[in-house]
Each structure stands twice: as structure tokens, then as C-alpha cells.
Short mmCIF file of C-alpha atoms in Angstrom, two decimals:
data_model
loop_
_atom_site.label_atom_id
_atom_site.label_comp_id
_atom_site.label_asym_id
_atom_site.label_seq_id
_atom_site.Cartn_x
_atom_site.Cartn_y
_atom_site.Cartn_z
CA MET A 1 0.00 0.00 0.00
CA ASN A 2 1.39 3.40 -0.99
CA LYS A 3 1.79 5.59 2.10
CA THR A 4 0.47 8.79 0.50
CA ASN A 5 -2.56 7.07 -1.01
CA SER A 6 -3.28 5.24 2.25
CA PHE A 7 -3.34 8.50 4.22
CA THR A 8 -5.61 10.18 1.65
CA THR A 9 -8.02 7.27 1.99
CA LEU A 10 -7.75 7.35 5.79
CA LYS A 11 -8.43 11.10 5.86
CA THR A 12 -11.57 10.73 3.73
CA PHE A 13 -12.78 7.87 5.93
CA LEU A 14 -12.18 9.64 9.25
CA ASP A 15 -13.53 12.98 8.04
CA GLU A 16 -16.80 11.23 7.27
CA GLN A 17 -16.87 9.19 10.48
CA LEU A 18 -16.17 12.17 12.73
CA GLN A 19 -19.45 13.72 11.64
CA HIS A 20 -21.44 10.90 13.25
CA GLY A 21 -20.35 10.80 16.86
CA SER A 22 -22.62 10.78 19.88
CA ASN A 23 -22.64 12.03 23.45
CA HIS A 24 -24.05 8.64 24.45
CA HIS A 25 -21.19 6.42 23.29
CA ILE A 26 -17.53 6.65 22.39
CA THR A 27 -16.60 5.94 18.76
CA VAL A 28 -13.59 3.64 18.52
CA PHE A 29 -11.34 3.12 15.49
CA PRO A 30 -9.09 0.01 15.69
CA LEU A 31 -6.72 1.34 13.03
CA ARG A 32 -3.39 -0.45 12.76
CA CYS A 33 -0.29 1.21 14.17
CA GLY A 34 1.69 3.31 11.69
CA ILE A 35 -1.18 4.04 9.30
CA GLY A 36 -1.16 7.78 10.01
CA LYS A 37 -3.42 8.40 13.01
CA SER A 38 -1.10 11.05 14.47
CA THR A 39 -0.74 12.71 11.07
CA TYR A 40 -4.52 12.85 10.82
CA ILE A 41 -4.82 14.48 14.24
CA ARG A 42 -2.28 17.16 13.22
CA TYR A 43 -4.32 17.73 10.07
CA THR A 44 -7.52 18.02 12.12
CA ILE A 45 -5.92 20.56 14.47
CA SER A 46 -4.78 22.64 11.47
CA ASP A 47 -8.16 22.35 9.77
CA THR A 48 -9.95 23.44 12.94
CA LEU A 49 -7.71 26.50 13.26
CA GLN A 50 -7.92 27.47 9.58
CA ASN A 51 -11.64 27.06 9.10
CA GLY A 52 -12.84 28.61 12.35
CA ARG A 53 -14.93 25.59 13.18
CA SER A 54 -15.77 24.44 16.65
CA GLY A 55 -12.78 23.67 18.85
CA LEU A 56 -11.08 20.40 19.65
CA ILE A 57 -9.58 18.56 22.63
CA VAL A 58 -6.74 16.12 21.91
CA ILE A 59 -5.58 13.53 24.45
CA THR A 60 -2.34 11.56 24.09
CA ASP A 61 -0.32 9.16 26.23
CA ALA A 62 3.17 10.39 25.41
CA ILE A 63 4.63 13.72 26.53
CA ASP A 64 6.77 13.97 23.37
CA ARG A 65 3.62 13.51 21.27
CA LEU A 66 2.12 16.58 22.98
CA HIS A 67 4.97 18.71 21.67
CA GLU A 68 4.91 16.97 18.29
CA TYR A 69 1.33 18.12 17.82
CA VAL A 70 2.16 21.80 18.33
CA ASN A 71 5.61 22.01 16.70
CA ALA A 72 4.56 21.10 13.17
CA ASP A 73 4.69 23.78 10.46
CA TYR A 74 1.36 25.63 10.42
CA LEU A 75 0.65 24.75 14.03
CA GLU A 76 3.82 26.43 15.26
CA ILE A 77 2.76 29.84 13.96
CA ASN A 78 -0.65 29.38 15.58
CA ARG A 79 0.81 28.36 18.92
CA ASP A 80 -1.03 31.19 20.70
CA ARG A 81 -4.33 29.51 19.76
CA ILE A 82 -3.41 26.15 21.27
CA ALA A 83 -3.48 25.40 25.00
CA LEU A 84 -0.94 22.73 25.92
CA LEU A 85 -1.37 21.41 29.47
CA THR A 86 1.91 20.00 30.76
CA SER A 87 3.45 20.15 34.23
CA ASP A 88 5.57 23.10 33.07
CA THR A 89 2.77 25.08 31.44
CA VAL A 90 -0.44 24.14 33.23
CA ARG A 91 -0.45 27.04 35.69
CA ASP A 92 -0.27 29.69 32.94
CA GLU A 93 -2.33 27.80 30.37
CA LEU A 94 -5.28 27.33 32.71
CA LYS A 95 -5.59 31.12 32.90
CA THR A 96 -5.73 31.58 29.12
CA GLN A 97 -7.09 28.28 27.72
CA TRP A 98 -10.65 29.64 27.61
CA ARG A 99 -9.59 31.88 24.68
CA LYS A 100 -8.08 29.05 22.59
CA PRO A 101 -10.00 26.61 20.36
CA ILE A 102 -7.48 23.76 20.72
CA LEU A 103 -6.71 22.08 24.05
CA ILE A 104 -4.08 19.29 24.28
CA MET A 105 -3.21 17.22 27.36
CA THR A 106 -2.05 13.76 28.46
CA THR A 107 -4.38 10.86 29.18
CA GLN A 108 -3.23 10.90 32.79
CA ARG A 109 -4.10 14.57 33.24
CA TYR A 110 -7.50 14.13 31.55
CA PHE A 111 -8.59 11.37 33.92
CA ALA A 112 -7.33 13.29 36.93
CA LEU A 113 -10.00 15.90 36.09
CA SER A 114 -13.48 15.69 37.51
CA ARG A 115 -16.47 15.28 35.19
CA GLU A 116 -17.40 18.91 35.89
CA GLU A 117 -13.92 20.13 34.91
CA ILE A 118 -14.03 18.17 31.64
CA ILE A 119 -17.43 19.66 30.78
CA ALA A 120 -16.04 23.14 31.52
CA PHE A 121 -13.16 22.47 29.10
CA THR A 122 -15.62 21.74 26.27
CA LYS A 123 -16.48 25.45 26.25
CA TYR A 124 -14.31 28.37 25.22
CA GLU A 125 -14.49 32.07 24.32
CA GLY A 126 -17.65 33.57 22.88
CA GLY A 127 -19.96 30.69 23.68
CA ASN A 128 -18.06 28.40 21.29
CA ARG A 129 -17.54 24.71 21.98
CA ARG A 130 -14.73 22.25 21.72
CA ASP A 131 -17.19 19.70 20.45
CA LYS A 132 -14.80 16.83 19.69
CA ILE A 133 -12.47 14.96 22.06
CA ILE A 134 -9.94 12.72 20.28
CA PHE A 135 -7.80 10.15 22.09
CA ASP A 136 -4.84 8.96 20.04
CA GLU A 137 -4.35 5.95 22.34
CA LYS A 138 -6.49 3.92 24.70
CA PRO A 139 -8.35 5.97 27.33
CA TYR A 140 -8.60 4.74 30.90
CA LEU A 141 -11.88 2.90 30.41
CA ILE A 142 -11.29 0.90 33.57
CA GLU A 143 -8.84 2.09 36.20
CA ARG A 144 -7.08 -0.14 38.69
CA HIS A 145 -5.45 1.51 41.64
CA LYS A 146 -3.28 -0.06 44.33
CA VAL A 147 -3.65 1.40 47.80
CA ARG A 148 -0.90 0.63 50.31
CA ILE A 149 -0.10 1.99 53.75
CA LYS A 150 2.49 4.15 51.96
CA THR A 151 -0.39 5.65 49.96
CA PHE A 152 -2.10 6.78 53.17
CA ASN A 153 1.20 8.16 54.49
CA ASP A 154 1.89 10.07 51.25
CA ILE A 155 -1.53 11.71 51.52
CA ASP A 156 -0.83 12.59 55.14
CA THR A 157 2.44 14.27 54.09
CA ALA A 158 0.71 16.16 51.27
CA LEU A 159 -2.04 17.40 53.61
CA HIS A 160 0.63 18.78 55.95
CA GLU A 161 3.05 20.18 53.37
CA SER A 162 1.03 21.11 50.27
CA ILE A 163 -1.75 22.97 52.07
CA ASP A 164 -0.20 26.23 53.22
CA ASP A 165 -0.93 28.10 56.43
CA THR A 166 -3.19 30.70 54.83
CA ILE A 167 -6.20 28.51 55.65
CA ASP A 168 -7.87 28.25 59.02
CA PRO A 169 -5.37 26.36 61.24
CA ASP A 170 -8.22 24.66 63.12
CA GLU A 171 -9.62 23.35 59.83
CA LYS A 172 -6.23 22.02 58.75
CA ALA A 173 -5.73 20.40 62.17
CA TRP A 174 -9.13 18.69 61.89
CA ILE A 175 -8.37 17.39 58.38
CA THR A 176 -4.94 15.97 59.28
CA THR A 177 -6.20 14.45 62.54
CA GLN A 178 -9.06 12.74 60.70
CA TRP A 179 -6.62 11.32 58.17
CA LYS A 180 -4.33 9.91 60.87
CA ILE A 181 -7.32 8.16 62.45
CA LEU A 182 -8.14 6.60 59.06
CA ILE A 183 -4.51 5.43 58.59
CA GLU A 184 -4.60 3.63 61.93
CA ARG A 185 -7.93 2.04 61.04
CA MET A 186 -6.55 0.73 57.74
CA LYS A 187 -3.41 -0.61 59.40
CA GLU A 188 -5.60 -2.57 61.81
CA ILE A 189 -7.61 -4.05 58.92
CA MET A 190 -4.45 -5.13 57.10
CA VAL A 191 -2.89 -6.68 60.19
CA ALA A 192 -6.14 -8.57 60.84
CA TYR A 193 -5.90 -10.18 57.39
CA GLU A 194 -2.34 -11.35 58.12
CA SER A 195 -3.59 -13.74 60.78
CA MET A 196 -5.90 -15.43 58.26
CA THR A 197 -3.21 -16.81 55.96
CA GLU A 198 0.26 -18.28 55.86
CA ASN A 199 1.01 -17.54 52.23
CA GLN A 200 -1.57 -15.82 50.02
CA LEU A 201 -4.93 -14.23 50.70
CA GLU A 202 -7.16 -12.46 48.20
CA LYS A 203 -10.45 -11.39 49.70
CA TRP A 204 -13.22 -8.88 49.10
CA HIS A 205 -13.28 -6.24 51.83
CA TYR A 206 -16.36 -4.14 52.40
CA THR A 207 -17.98 -2.65 55.49
CA PRO A 208 -21.38 -1.15 54.52
CA SER A 209 -21.53 1.40 57.34
CA SER A 210 -17.99 2.76 56.79
CA THR A 211 -17.12 6.40 56.35
CA LEU A 212 -13.71 7.98 55.98
CA THR A 213 -14.08 10.62 58.65
CA GLU A 214 -16.46 12.04 61.23
CA ASP A 215 -17.85 14.34 58.53
CA ASP A 216 -17.11 13.22 54.96
CA SER A 217 -18.95 16.12 53.33
CA ARG A 218 -16.74 18.59 55.17
CA PHE A 219 -13.60 16.55 54.43
CA PHE A 220 -14.21 16.24 50.68
CA ALA A 221 -15.26 19.87 50.31
CA PHE A 222 -11.81 20.72 51.70
CA ILE A 223 -10.11 18.28 49.29
CA GLU A 224 -11.89 19.78 46.27
CA ARG A 225 -10.94 23.33 47.31
CA HIS A 226 -7.29 22.32 47.47
CA LYS A 227 -7.28 19.80 44.60
CA GLN A 228 -4.70 21.66 42.52
CA LYS A 229 -2.19 21.83 45.37
CA LEU A 230 -2.66 18.14 46.14
CA ASN A 231 -2.17 17.27 42.47
CA GLN A 232 1.04 19.29 42.39
CA SER A 233 2.48 17.57 45.45
CA ASN A 234 5.37 15.14 45.00
CA ASN A 235 3.06 12.16 44.69
CA GLY A 236 -0.05 13.73 43.08
CA VAL A 237 -2.29 12.31 45.78
CA TYR A 238 -5.72 13.61 44.68
CA VAL A 239 -6.45 10.44 42.66
CA ASP A 240 -5.26 8.33 45.59
CA ILE A 241 -7.81 10.04 47.84
CA GLN A 242 -10.59 9.27 45.35
CA ALA A 243 -9.47 5.62 45.23
CA ILE A 244 -9.56 5.40 49.02
CA ARG A 245 -12.99 6.99 49.03
CA GLN A 246 -14.24 4.19 46.77
CA LEU A 247 -12.41 1.59 48.85
CA VAL A 248 -14.27 2.68 51.98
CA TYR A 249 -17.66 3.34 50.36
CA GLU A 250 -17.87 0.48 47.85
CA GLY A 251 -15.18 -2.02 48.81
CA ALA A 252 -12.04 -3.38 47.19
CA THR A 253 -10.02 -6.55 46.93
CA ILE A 254 -7.41 -6.88 49.65
CA ILE A 255 -4.19 -8.75 48.85
CA CYS A 256 -2.15 -10.13 51.71
CA HIS A 257 0.91 -12.11 50.62
CA LYS A 258 3.57 -13.62 52.86
CA MET A 259 6.96 -13.11 51.23
CA ALA A 260 10.09 -15.25 51.50
CA SER A 261 11.44 -12.81 54.10
CA GLY A 262 8.52 -13.68 56.39
CA GLU A 263 7.06 -10.18 56.05
CA TYR A 264 3.66 -9.51 54.47
CA GLU A 265 2.98 -7.51 51.32
CA LYS A 266 -0.43 -5.90 51.86
CA TYR A 267 -2.48 -3.66 49.62
CA PHE A 268 -6.00 -2.99 48.33
CA VAL A 269 -6.91 -3.09 44.64
CA VAL A 270 -9.62 -0.57 43.78
CA THR A 271 -11.27 -0.78 40.34
CA TRP A 272 -13.68 1.69 38.78
CA ASP A 273 -15.14 2.50 35.39
CA ASN A 274 -14.64 5.95 33.87
CA SER A 275 -17.75 6.20 31.71
CA GLU A 276 -18.84 9.39 33.50
CA LYS A 277 -15.72 11.11 32.10
CA LEU A 278 -16.43 9.92 28.54
CA LEU A 279 -20.20 10.23 28.04
CA ASN A 280 -22.68 13.14 27.88
CA LEU A 281 -20.02 15.82 28.19
CA GLY A 282 -21.27 18.16 25.47
CA ALA A 283 -18.58 16.81 23.13
CA ASP A 284 -18.32 13.63 21.06
CA VAL A 285 -15.48 11.29 22.07
CA TYR A 286 -13.39 9.46 19.45
CA VAL A 287 -10.65 6.91 20.13
CA LEU A 288 -7.91 5.93 17.66
CA ASP A 289 -6.39 2.75 19.10
CA GLY A 290 -4.70 0.10 16.98
CA THR A 291 -5.53 -2.80 19.31
CA ALA A 292 -9.02 -1.78 20.43
CA ASP A 293 -10.61 -4.71 18.58
CA ILE A 294 -8.79 -7.26 20.78
CA ASP A 295 -8.44 -5.39 24.06
CA PRO A 296 -11.03 -6.83 26.50
CA GLU A 297 -11.58 -3.51 28.24
CA TYR A 298 -13.51 -2.24 25.20
CA GLN A 299 -16.22 -4.87 25.84
CA VAL A 300 -18.46 -2.24 27.40
CA HIS A 301 -21.87 -1.18 26.17
CA TYR A 302 -20.83 2.41 25.43
CA ALA A 303 -17.93 1.65 23.04
CA LYS A 304 -19.04 1.67 19.39
CA MET A 305 -16.38 -0.14 17.35
CA VAL A 306 -16.02 1.06 13.74
CA ASP A 307 -15.14 -1.50 11.08
CA CYS A 308 -11.60 -0.65 9.92
CA THR A 309 -10.73 -3.90 8.12
CA ASP A 310 -10.22 -2.01 4.84
CA PHE A 311 -7.05 -0.55 6.35
CA LEU A 312 -5.41 -3.85 7.29
CA VAL A 313 -2.19 -4.69 5.49
CA PRO A 314 -1.07 -8.33 4.96
CA LEU A 315 2.01 -9.00 7.11
CA LYS A 316 3.63 -11.27 4.52
CA ASN A 317 7.14 -10.19 5.48
CA LEU A 318 6.77 -10.88 9.23
CA THR A 319 8.21 -13.85 11.12
CA ILE A 320 7.31 -14.43 14.78
CA ASN A 321 9.57 -16.78 16.74
CA ILE A 322 8.37 -18.03 20.12
CA VAL A 323 11.14 -19.46 22.29
CA ASP A 324 10.36 -21.51 25.39
CA ALA A 325 12.02 -19.71 28.31
CA PRO A 326 10.32 -20.85 31.56
CA ALA A 327 12.08 -18.50 33.98
CA THR A 328 11.14 -15.22 32.33
CA SER A 329 8.40 -13.97 34.66
CA LYS A 330 9.07 -10.62 36.31
CA THR A 331 9.11 -12.28 39.74
CA ARG A 332 11.85 -14.72 38.75
CA LEU A 333 13.91 -12.72 36.29
CA CYS A 334 14.22 -9.51 38.29
CA LYS A 335 15.57 -11.12 41.45
CA ASP A 336 19.15 -10.24 42.29
CA GLU A 337 20.34 -13.82 42.65
CA SER A 338 22.46 -16.32 40.73
CA ALA A 339 19.50 -18.14 39.08
CA SER A 340 18.13 -14.97 37.45
CA ARG A 341 21.61 -13.81 36.41
CA ASN A 342 22.26 -17.20 34.81
CA THR A 343 18.94 -16.98 32.92
CA ILE A 344 19.80 -13.53 31.58
CA SER A 345 23.23 -14.78 30.47
CA ALA A 346 21.62 -17.73 28.68
CA LEU A 347 19.15 -15.42 26.92
CA LYS A 348 21.99 -13.18 25.75
CA ARG A 349 23.96 -16.14 24.40
CA TYR A 350 20.90 -17.32 22.49
CA MET A 351 20.38 -13.89 20.94
CA GLU A 352 24.04 -13.56 19.99
CA THR A 353 24.05 -16.89 18.13
CA ASP A 354 20.67 -16.33 16.41
CA ALA A 355 20.96 -16.06 12.64
CA GLU A 356 19.07 -12.76 12.65
CA ARG A 357 20.95 -10.14 14.68
CA VAL A 358 18.67 -8.60 17.32
CA SER A 359 18.55 -4.81 17.00
CA ALA A 360 16.16 -3.97 19.86
CA ILE A 361 15.17 -5.67 23.10
CA PHE A 362 12.02 -5.11 25.17
CA THR A 363 11.83 -6.38 28.74
CA TYR A 364 11.31 -5.37 32.39
CA GLN A 365 12.62 -2.00 33.54
CA LYS A 366 14.83 -3.43 36.28
CA ILE A 367 16.91 -5.58 33.91
CA VAL A 368 16.63 -3.77 30.58
CA ASN A 369 20.16 -2.32 30.76
CA GLN A 370 21.68 -5.77 31.17
CA PHE A 371 20.97 -6.55 27.50
CA GLU A 372 22.65 -3.48 26.01
CA SER A 373 26.05 -5.17 25.64
CA ILE A 374 24.86 -7.58 22.91
CA LEU A 375 23.23 -4.95 20.71
CA PRO A 376 24.84 -3.26 17.69
CA ALA A 377 25.94 0.36 17.99
CA ASP A 378 22.58 1.60 16.76
CA GLY A 379 20.61 -0.89 18.86
CA LEU A 380 17.97 0.14 21.38
CA THR A 381 16.35 -1.24 24.52
CA GLY A 382 12.92 -0.46 25.91
CA HIS A 383 11.07 -1.43 29.07
CA PHE A 384 7.43 -2.38 29.47
CA GLY A 385 5.35 0.68 30.24
CA ALA A 386 7.48 2.99 28.07
CA ILE A 387 7.25 1.28 24.68
CA LYS A 388 3.69 1.87 23.50
CA GLY A 389 3.31 4.76 21.10
CA SER A 390 7.06 5.31 20.65
CA ASN A 391 8.58 5.80 17.18
CA ARG A 392 12.17 5.15 18.35
CA TYR A 393 12.20 1.61 16.99
CA ARG A 394 10.58 2.19 13.61
CA ASN A 395 13.72 1.19 11.66
CA MET A 396 14.31 -2.03 13.61
CA THR A 397 13.89 -5.30 11.69
CA HIS A 398 14.57 -7.76 14.52
CA ILE A 399 13.15 -7.12 17.98
CA ALA A 400 13.34 -9.55 20.90
CA GLN A 401 10.87 -9.44 23.78
CA VAL A 402 11.85 -11.09 27.06
CA GLY A 403 8.85 -11.84 29.29
CA LEU A 404 5.40 -10.27 29.30
CA ASN A 405 3.90 -7.06 30.60
CA ARG A 406 1.59 -9.04 32.84
CA TYR A 407 -0.77 -7.74 35.52
CA SER A 408 -1.59 -9.68 38.67
CA ASP A 409 -4.33 -12.32 38.66
CA THR A 410 -6.38 -9.98 40.85
CA GLU A 411 -6.30 -7.22 38.24
CA TYR A 412 -7.47 -9.53 35.46
CA ARG A 413 -10.27 -10.73 37.70
CA GLN A 414 -11.28 -7.14 38.39
CA ILE A 415 -11.33 -6.36 34.64
CA ALA A 416 -13.47 -9.45 34.03
CA TYR A 417 -15.87 -8.36 36.79
CA LEU A 418 -16.28 -4.82 35.59
CA THR A 419 -16.46 -5.48 31.85
CA LYS A 420 -19.16 -8.07 32.51
CA LEU A 421 -21.16 -5.54 34.51
CA LEU A 422 -20.72 -2.84 31.86
CA GLU A 423 -21.31 -5.13 28.88
CA GLU A 424 -25.07 -4.76 29.13
CA ASP A 425 -25.19 -1.39 30.87
CA TYR A 426 -25.68 -2.81 34.36
CA GLY A 427 -23.60 0.01 35.83
CA ALA A 428 -20.46 -0.24 37.89
CA SER A 429 -22.06 -1.49 41.08
CA ARG A 430 -20.11 -3.61 43.53
CA VAL A 431 -19.31 -7.11 42.28
CA THR A 432 -19.90 -9.99 44.67
CA ARG A 433 -20.40 -12.96 42.34
CA VAL A 434 -17.58 -15.19 41.15
CA ILE A 435 -16.33 -14.93 37.58
CA GLY A 436 -15.11 -18.29 36.26
CA GLN A 437 -11.43 -18.96 35.65
CA SER A 438 -11.99 -19.31 31.90
CA ALA A 439 -13.35 -15.74 31.75
CA ILE A 440 -10.33 -14.47 33.69
CA ASP A 441 -7.91 -16.37 31.43
CA LYS A 442 -9.62 -14.91 28.36
CA VAL A 443 -9.22 -11.38 29.70
CA MET A 444 -5.57 -12.03 30.55
CA ASN A 445 -4.72 -13.51 27.15
CA LEU A 446 -6.47 -10.76 25.19
CA SER A 447 -4.78 -8.07 27.31
CA LEU A 448 -1.38 -9.68 26.71
CA LEU A 449 -2.14 -10.01 22.99
CA ALA A 450 -3.02 -6.31 22.74
CA ASP A 451 0.24 -5.38 24.48
CA PHE A 452 2.21 -7.79 22.26
CA GLU A 453 0.71 -6.29 19.09
CA GLN A 454 1.53 -2.76 20.24
CA ASN A 455 5.15 -3.86 20.78
CA LEU A 456 5.26 -5.68 17.44
CA PHE A 457 4.25 -2.51 15.62
CA ARG A 458 7.09 -0.52 17.16
CA SER A 459 9.28 -2.26 14.54
CA LYS A 460 9.72 -1.33 10.90
CA LEU A 461 6.30 -2.89 10.29
CA ARG A 462 4.75 0.38 11.44
CA ASN A 463 5.99 1.91 8.17
CA ILE A 464 3.01 1.24 5.92
CA ASP A 465 5.26 0.70 2.88
CA CYS A 466 7.75 -1.61 4.62
CA GLU A 467 9.14 -4.26 2.25
CA ASP A 468 11.92 -5.57 4.53
CA ASN A 469 11.67 -8.87 6.35
CA VAL A 470 10.87 -8.28 10.02
CA VAL A 471 11.55 -10.83 12.77
CA TYR A 472 10.02 -10.64 16.26
CA THR A 473 11.25 -13.14 18.84
CA LEU A 474 9.26 -13.69 22.02
CA PHE A 475 10.86 -15.44 25.02
CA ILE A 476 8.15 -16.79 27.34
CA HIS A 477 7.16 -19.89 29.30
CA VAL A 478 5.28 -21.69 26.52
CA SER A 479 3.21 -24.12 28.61
CA ALA A 480 2.03 -21.29 30.91
CA TYR A 481 0.85 -19.11 28.01
CA GLN A 482 -0.47 -21.52 25.40
CA GLY A 483 -3.72 -19.51 25.23
CA LEU A 484 -1.78 -16.39 24.25
CA ILE A 485 0.31 -18.31 21.72
CA ASP A 486 -2.85 -19.66 20.06
CA LEU A 487 -4.15 -16.10 19.71
CA ILE A 488 -0.85 -14.89 18.23
#
């Protein structure tokens, strides 16, 4: 497929589709990576500015993509009409964004906003509207949040240090005292769960009559007044407070795991759906996500999937090698002990003797640097969590992936719970029934497949006109992930 012709076709297709959005669902385009989604968004920003149409909100995962959107040609000379919300600019931009038709921010910042703040952002100067919200990657349809004792302590620090002394000292004293009482209560709950297990406990925790404080209305009114300061604290604790609110009001899964040291790892997993930040906002929401058609989190009633099969390209020049490497889980491979070091050495020897020279390696952050020595001078490494959306590897023809970007079993169970509830618009009420293991395995394998495909398309395959042979080698424990291998 010719790259220029493919983009012209894509532009015509998306221009038409973006006229038929709805406040009542999100419109999702599972367009393959590299086809020109980012180019289209830059075009749409320019077109919006040139033609004086309604405004636009653009959401992206990567910080460098934020700057890419405003540093291109025509956009650069119209910079004063674009509000770019980053950590460096947000304070000034919030004062002037209401005058600008284009608003650009990260996915993380968007979902840290309240529904009311998002609705406010859909309006700008002169009664005009930013009537389209475009995500260039997956939005946080379902959020999973771990809450540890450290989380409570970080909030306590932020309440003391981020809230200055210009407020009523008695009010601040009440807030911090209430939080300390809650910390002690949570510590007692976690310690109580320790006595119920020798090794591993995963249990639903919910106390119907619970409140956070003596007066939750008063407490949360204070939090909302000082939201910006709490978000700007070292740990950005506002979202943590909302997670703890749900933990107390609606329950969460508690994990209590006895480690080899004899100590317990204890935390809550809170899961919630974000439909209120995506629907009925006064703007239509569009999502351009290459793996949306296989990602299980899109199995919700409000995601309308658009047929994009006309834009698929046969991968006739791709070879996928799957190598059985049993000890490549994060738990085993990232330990600082002789067994994990020996495994890494064996993996490196295998790659060095492979007929196709590896030019990029993806693996866990803790060990990623240990593979640099076997790469060519122009080789690159990347760690899970920082690969998706990157163009750094687009000239690589042989990438090796060691291990999988796997969540915990609890998180896959939570996704299975919530997607099932949202599949038929049941709402995100508390889940008490058991989801079968087959449903959990399906969610896990589809999630891993979506992540694998995103990694695969970091290679030269993302160039729509690629004619080179591309090899992708995956090192995993084959018998443990046969379901994933079948999907691949």
C-alpha cells in the first residue's frame, strides 16, 4: 500500500466518520499502528484553526507527542491559539485556555480531572464549543489503583506540606487528625488479614456502614478546594484520595501475601469504570487505538467499534519466533540472585548466536540495561510501560521481547468483573459474584495479545510501505501461556 494514497483514503474515511459521533457512546477506530493516526490528528488541528470551526480537545499518552502536535509547520505559527497542558505550562495555560479553540493534554491529566472540569473544558471564548475529544491511544476505560499503607502516608504528608498556612489552622488540624485516624484504622484491617493466611490471601473487603471521617462532606469539600495543590504535590495524591474513598464506600479486593522474608505484602486493589468522564459531556469522544478490537476492556456497552478492516495490510514479510524460556516472569527474572543472572546470560547467548541479529530488546525496567552489551551500535532497549506509542524503533527489523507485561491475577479478575457488569449497561455497582477462571484467562490472554501487538508494531512494520523482512522473537514460558500463543 502506498503511504500517500493510504493517508488520503484514511483522511476521507475519518472525516466522514467524525461527523457521526454521539454524546451517548464513544466511537472507537481500531486502526493499525503506523497508518497515520497522528498525522490525521495534526491535520484536524490545522483544519480546525484554519476554518474557524468548533474547537477540539486532543488527548495523548506520550509527553513527546504533545509537543509533536504543536511544533509542526502551520501549528507552530498558531501556537497562541493552542493550550498545551503540561506540568511546566499548566499554571499559565489554565488562565488563558478559555480563549483558545485547541486544548491538548495527556491521558493521565485528563482522567485526573473531575467530570465537571471536563465539561467546563468543552467550552471556550464567545460561547463556542470544543465539540470533539480525540484520544490517540487507549483511554482509561477501567482504572485499577493499588492502595498501600504508603499511599495513606503520602496523603498525610501532602495534607501537611502542600496545604499552606493561609487557611484556618483549626480546619487544617481537623483534616490531618481525621486522616491519621483513618490510617490507623486501615493498618488494623491489614494486620487482621495477616492472621488469616500463611502464604496468600485475596479477599473482598467491604464494610457497609464505613465512612472515611467524622464528617465526609466537610472533608471532601476541603479536598476539592485544594485539589490543585494536592495534584502538584510530589506524589499527586488527589487520585489516591478518590481511590480510598471508593475503597471505603464500595469495597475493594485486599491482597495479603507472605513473602520469603517472612514479612507480608499488603495492599488494596480498587477498580472503577470511567464512563462518566467519557459520556454526555457536550462533546463527542473518538478513540484511535490500533488494538481496540482485541483489548477486552472495550467490551463495554458504550464503546461503538467502527469496522476498519479495509485498512489492514497483509504482514507477509513478518516472522514471529516463540522461544520456550520458563524462567522469564518478572518475579523470577528480576531477582538479584544467581539463578536470574544465569537466565539472563543464557538469553543473551541465544540472541548472539541467532541467525538474525537482534537490534532492539524489550523487557522489564529493572533488567533492561543488562541486555545493552549484545546490541549493535545503533541498537535500542525499551522497558514495558514505556514502549507503547514510541517511534524510536521504527527502523528495527529484529526485535526480541523477554517476558510479558503481565498484571496480577487480581487485576485480570477485576477487569473481568467490571467489563461483565458494563457489557449490558448494568452500571459499575459492587461485584460480589464469582467470575469463572476461563473468563479471567480470556481477559488475561487478550490483554497480553493487545500489548504484544503494540510492541510488534514498534518495529519497521509500522511503516506502511515496509518491504523488509521483520523478525520478532518472544521469550516466554510456553506451557504457561499456550492460550496467548494460540491467539498470536
